[in-house]
PDB file of C-alpha atoms in Angstrom:
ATOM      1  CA  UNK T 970       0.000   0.000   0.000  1.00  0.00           C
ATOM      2  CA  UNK T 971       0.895   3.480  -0.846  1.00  0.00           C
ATOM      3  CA  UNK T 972       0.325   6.994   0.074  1.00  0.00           C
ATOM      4  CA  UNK T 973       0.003   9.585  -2.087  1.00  0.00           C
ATOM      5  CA  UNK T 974       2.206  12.469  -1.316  1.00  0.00           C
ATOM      6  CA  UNK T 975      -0.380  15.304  -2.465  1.00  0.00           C
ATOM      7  CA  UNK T 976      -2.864  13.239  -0.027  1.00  0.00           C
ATOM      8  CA  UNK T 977      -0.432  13.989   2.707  1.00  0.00           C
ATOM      9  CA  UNK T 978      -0.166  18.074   2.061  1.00  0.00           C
ATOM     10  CA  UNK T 979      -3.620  17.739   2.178  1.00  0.00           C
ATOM     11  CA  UNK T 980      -4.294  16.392   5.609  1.00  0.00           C
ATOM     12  CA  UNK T 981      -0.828  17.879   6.972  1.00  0.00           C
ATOM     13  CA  UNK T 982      -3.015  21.612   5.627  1.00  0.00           C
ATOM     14  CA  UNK T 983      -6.116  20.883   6.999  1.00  0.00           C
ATOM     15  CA  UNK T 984      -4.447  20.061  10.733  1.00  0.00           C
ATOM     16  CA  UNK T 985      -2.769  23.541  10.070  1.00  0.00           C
ATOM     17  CA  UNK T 986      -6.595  24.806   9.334  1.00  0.00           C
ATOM     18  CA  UNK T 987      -7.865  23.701  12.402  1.00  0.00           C
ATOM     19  CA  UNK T 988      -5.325  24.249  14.717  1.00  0.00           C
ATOM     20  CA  UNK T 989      -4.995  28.001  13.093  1.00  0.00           C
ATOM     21  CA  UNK T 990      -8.838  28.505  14.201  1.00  0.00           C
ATOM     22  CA  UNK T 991      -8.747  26.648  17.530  1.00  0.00           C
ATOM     23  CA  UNK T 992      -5.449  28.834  18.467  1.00  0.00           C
ATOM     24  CA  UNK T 993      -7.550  31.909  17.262  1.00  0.00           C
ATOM     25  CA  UNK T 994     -10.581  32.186  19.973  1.00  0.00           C
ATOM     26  CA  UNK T 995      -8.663  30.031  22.421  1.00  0.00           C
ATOM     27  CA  UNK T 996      -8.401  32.097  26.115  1.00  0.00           C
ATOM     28  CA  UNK T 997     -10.990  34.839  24.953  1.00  0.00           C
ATOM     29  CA  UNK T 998     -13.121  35.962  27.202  1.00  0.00           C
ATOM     30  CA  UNK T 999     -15.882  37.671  25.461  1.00  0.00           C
ATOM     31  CA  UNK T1000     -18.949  39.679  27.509  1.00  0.00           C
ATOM     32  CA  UNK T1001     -22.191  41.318  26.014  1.00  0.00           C
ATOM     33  CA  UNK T1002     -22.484  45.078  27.758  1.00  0.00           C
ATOM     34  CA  UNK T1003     -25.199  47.829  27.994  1.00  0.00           C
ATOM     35  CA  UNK T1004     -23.737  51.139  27.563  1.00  0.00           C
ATOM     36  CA  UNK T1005     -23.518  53.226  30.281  1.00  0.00           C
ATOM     37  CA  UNK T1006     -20.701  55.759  28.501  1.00  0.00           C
ATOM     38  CA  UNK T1007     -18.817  56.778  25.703  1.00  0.00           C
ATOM     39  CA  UNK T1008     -17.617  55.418  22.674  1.00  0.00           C
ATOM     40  CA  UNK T1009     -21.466  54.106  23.020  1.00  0.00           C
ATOM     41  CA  UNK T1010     -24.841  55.820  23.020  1.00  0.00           C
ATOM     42  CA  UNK T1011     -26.488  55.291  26.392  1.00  0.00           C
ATOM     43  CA  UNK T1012     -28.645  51.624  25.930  1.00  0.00           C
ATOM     44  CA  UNK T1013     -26.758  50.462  23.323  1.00  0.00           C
ATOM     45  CA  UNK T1014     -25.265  47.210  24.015  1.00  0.00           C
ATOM     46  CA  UNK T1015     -22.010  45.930  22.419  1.00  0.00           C
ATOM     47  CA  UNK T1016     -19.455  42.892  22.926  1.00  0.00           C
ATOM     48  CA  UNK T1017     -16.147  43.555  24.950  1.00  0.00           C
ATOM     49  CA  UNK T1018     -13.220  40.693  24.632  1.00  0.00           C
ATOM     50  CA  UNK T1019     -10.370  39.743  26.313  1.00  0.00           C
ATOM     51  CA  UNK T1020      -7.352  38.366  25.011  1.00  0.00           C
ATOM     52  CA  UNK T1021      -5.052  37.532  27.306  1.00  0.00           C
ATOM     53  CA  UNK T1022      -2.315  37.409  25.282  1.00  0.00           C
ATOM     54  CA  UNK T1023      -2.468  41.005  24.580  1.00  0.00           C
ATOM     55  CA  UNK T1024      -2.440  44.638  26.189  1.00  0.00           C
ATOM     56  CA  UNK T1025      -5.494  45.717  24.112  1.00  0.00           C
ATOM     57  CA  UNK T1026      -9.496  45.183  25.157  1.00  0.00           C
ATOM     58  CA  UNK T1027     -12.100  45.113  21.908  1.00  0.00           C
ATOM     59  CA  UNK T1028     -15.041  47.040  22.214  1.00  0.00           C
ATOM     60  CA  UNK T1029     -16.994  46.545  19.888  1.00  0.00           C
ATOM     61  CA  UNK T1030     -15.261  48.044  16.878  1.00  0.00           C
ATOM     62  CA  UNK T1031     -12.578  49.882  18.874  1.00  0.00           C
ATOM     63  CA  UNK T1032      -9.612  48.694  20.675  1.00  0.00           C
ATOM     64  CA  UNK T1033      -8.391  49.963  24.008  1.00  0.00           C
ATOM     65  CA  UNK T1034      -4.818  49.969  25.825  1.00  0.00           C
ATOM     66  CA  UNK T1035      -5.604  47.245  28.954  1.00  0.00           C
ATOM     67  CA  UNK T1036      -4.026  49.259  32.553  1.00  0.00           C
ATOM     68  CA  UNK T1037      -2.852  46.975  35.116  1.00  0.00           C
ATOM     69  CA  UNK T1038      -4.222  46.436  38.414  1.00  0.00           C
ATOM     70  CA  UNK T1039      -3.722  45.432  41.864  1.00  0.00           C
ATOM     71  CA  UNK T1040      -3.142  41.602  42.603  1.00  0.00           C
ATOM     72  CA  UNK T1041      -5.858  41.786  44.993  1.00  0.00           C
ATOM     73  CA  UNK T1042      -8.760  43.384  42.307  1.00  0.00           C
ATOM     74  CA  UNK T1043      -7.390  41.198  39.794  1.00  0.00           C
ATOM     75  CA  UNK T1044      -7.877  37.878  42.348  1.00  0.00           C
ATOM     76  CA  UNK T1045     -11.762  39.856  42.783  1.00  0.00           C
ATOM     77  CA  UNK T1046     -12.234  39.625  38.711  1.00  0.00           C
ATOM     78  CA  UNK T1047     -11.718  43.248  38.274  1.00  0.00           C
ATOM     79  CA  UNK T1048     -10.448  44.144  34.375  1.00  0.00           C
ATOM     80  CA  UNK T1049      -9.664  48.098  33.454  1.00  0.00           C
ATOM     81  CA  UNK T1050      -8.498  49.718  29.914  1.00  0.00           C
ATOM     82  CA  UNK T1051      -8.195  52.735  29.066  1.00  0.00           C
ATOM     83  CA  UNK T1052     -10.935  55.034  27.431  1.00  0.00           C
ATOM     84  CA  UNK T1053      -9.461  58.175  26.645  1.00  0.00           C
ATOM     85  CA  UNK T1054      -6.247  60.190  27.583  1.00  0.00           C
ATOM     86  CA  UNK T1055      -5.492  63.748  27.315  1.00  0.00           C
ATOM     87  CA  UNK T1056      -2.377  65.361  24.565  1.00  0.00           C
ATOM     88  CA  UNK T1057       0.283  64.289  26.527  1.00  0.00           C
ATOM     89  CA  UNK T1058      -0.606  60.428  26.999  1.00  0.00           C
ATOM     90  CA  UNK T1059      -2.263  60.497  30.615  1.00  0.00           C
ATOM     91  CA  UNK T1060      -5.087  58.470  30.808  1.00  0.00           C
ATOM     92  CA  UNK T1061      -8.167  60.490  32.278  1.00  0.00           C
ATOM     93  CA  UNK T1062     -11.098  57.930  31.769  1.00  0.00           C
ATOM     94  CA  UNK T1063     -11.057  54.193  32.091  1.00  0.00           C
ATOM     95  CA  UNK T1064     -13.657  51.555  32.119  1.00  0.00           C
ATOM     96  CA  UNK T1065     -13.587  48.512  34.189  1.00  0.00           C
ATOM     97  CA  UNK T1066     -15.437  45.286  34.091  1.00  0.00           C
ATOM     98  CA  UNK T1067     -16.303  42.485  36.640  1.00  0.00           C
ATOM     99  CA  UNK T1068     -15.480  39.029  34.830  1.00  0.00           C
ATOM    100  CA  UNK T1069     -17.057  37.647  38.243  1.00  0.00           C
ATOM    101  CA  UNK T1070     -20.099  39.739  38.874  1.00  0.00           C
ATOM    102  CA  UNK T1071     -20.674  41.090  35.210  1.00  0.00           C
ATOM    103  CA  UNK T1072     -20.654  44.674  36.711  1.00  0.00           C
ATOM    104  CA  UNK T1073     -19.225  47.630  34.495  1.00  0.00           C
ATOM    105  CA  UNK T1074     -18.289  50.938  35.542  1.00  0.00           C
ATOM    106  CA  UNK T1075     -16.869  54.340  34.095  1.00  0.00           C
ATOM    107  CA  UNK T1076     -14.376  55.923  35.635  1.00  0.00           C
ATOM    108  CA  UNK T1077     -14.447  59.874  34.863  1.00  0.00           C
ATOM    109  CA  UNK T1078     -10.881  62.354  35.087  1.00  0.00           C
ATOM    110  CA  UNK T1079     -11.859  62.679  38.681  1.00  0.00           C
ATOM    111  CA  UNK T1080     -11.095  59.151  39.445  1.00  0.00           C
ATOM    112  CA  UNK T1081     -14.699  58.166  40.779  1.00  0.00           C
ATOM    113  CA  UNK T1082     -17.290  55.624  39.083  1.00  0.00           C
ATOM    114  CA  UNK T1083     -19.437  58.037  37.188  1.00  0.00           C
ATOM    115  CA  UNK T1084     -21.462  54.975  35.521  1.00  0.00           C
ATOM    116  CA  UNK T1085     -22.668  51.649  35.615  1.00  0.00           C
ATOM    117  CA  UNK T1086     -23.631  49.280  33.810  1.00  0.00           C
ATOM    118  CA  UNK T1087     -24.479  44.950  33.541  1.00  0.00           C
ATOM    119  CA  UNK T1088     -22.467  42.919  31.396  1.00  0.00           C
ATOM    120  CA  UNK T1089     -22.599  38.790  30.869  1.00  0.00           C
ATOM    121  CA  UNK T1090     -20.712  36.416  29.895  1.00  0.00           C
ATOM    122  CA  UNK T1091     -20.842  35.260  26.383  1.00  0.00           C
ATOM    123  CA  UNK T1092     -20.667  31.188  26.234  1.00  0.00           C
TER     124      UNK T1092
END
């Protein structure tokens, strides 16, 4: 019995396939969200992901620089990126999501929660 090589580059590419696309959506952690801020109108929900292997957050169509927290609010679930900065670079508005609870909030230039929201999970 024989094998064809061309048979071979077939099956060896469709593994590659596969794998490419498992590899691809692997670790995200993906969340439906009501908008209680900016980019978004007020009610309008939109999907915020996770990829651990980055420093960015998606939102919806926009991307956001993740900003590192505590041990001890990361250990509670707590995620925050940044939503906008100022000229220079300096963040002055972030939003930060509950991957326990679901619970988003806005935090304004003045470093208190401004707005909430409910976000869940995405199976």
């Amino acid at each position: 019995m024989s094998i064809h090589p061309r048979l071979i580059t077939f099956f060896a590419l469709g593994l590659l396939a596969a794998c490419g696309q498992a590899m691809s959506t692997r670790g995200f952690i993906e969340f439906k969200c009501n908008s209680p801020s900016p980019p978004f109108d007020k009610g309008q929900s939109y999907t915020v992901m996770f990829n651990p292997g980055s420093n960015y957050v998606a939102v919806g169509q926009y991307q956001f620089s993740k900003v590192s927290l505590s041990k001890a609010e990361r250990q509670q679930g707590w995620r925050r990126w940044r939503t906008n900065s100022d000229r220079y670079g300096n963040a002055n508005s972030w939003s930060q999501l509950n991957l326990k609870t679901g619970e988003l909030r806005y935090i304004g230039n003045n470093g208190q929660v401004e707005l909430r929201s409910r976000c869940s999970q995405v199976k």
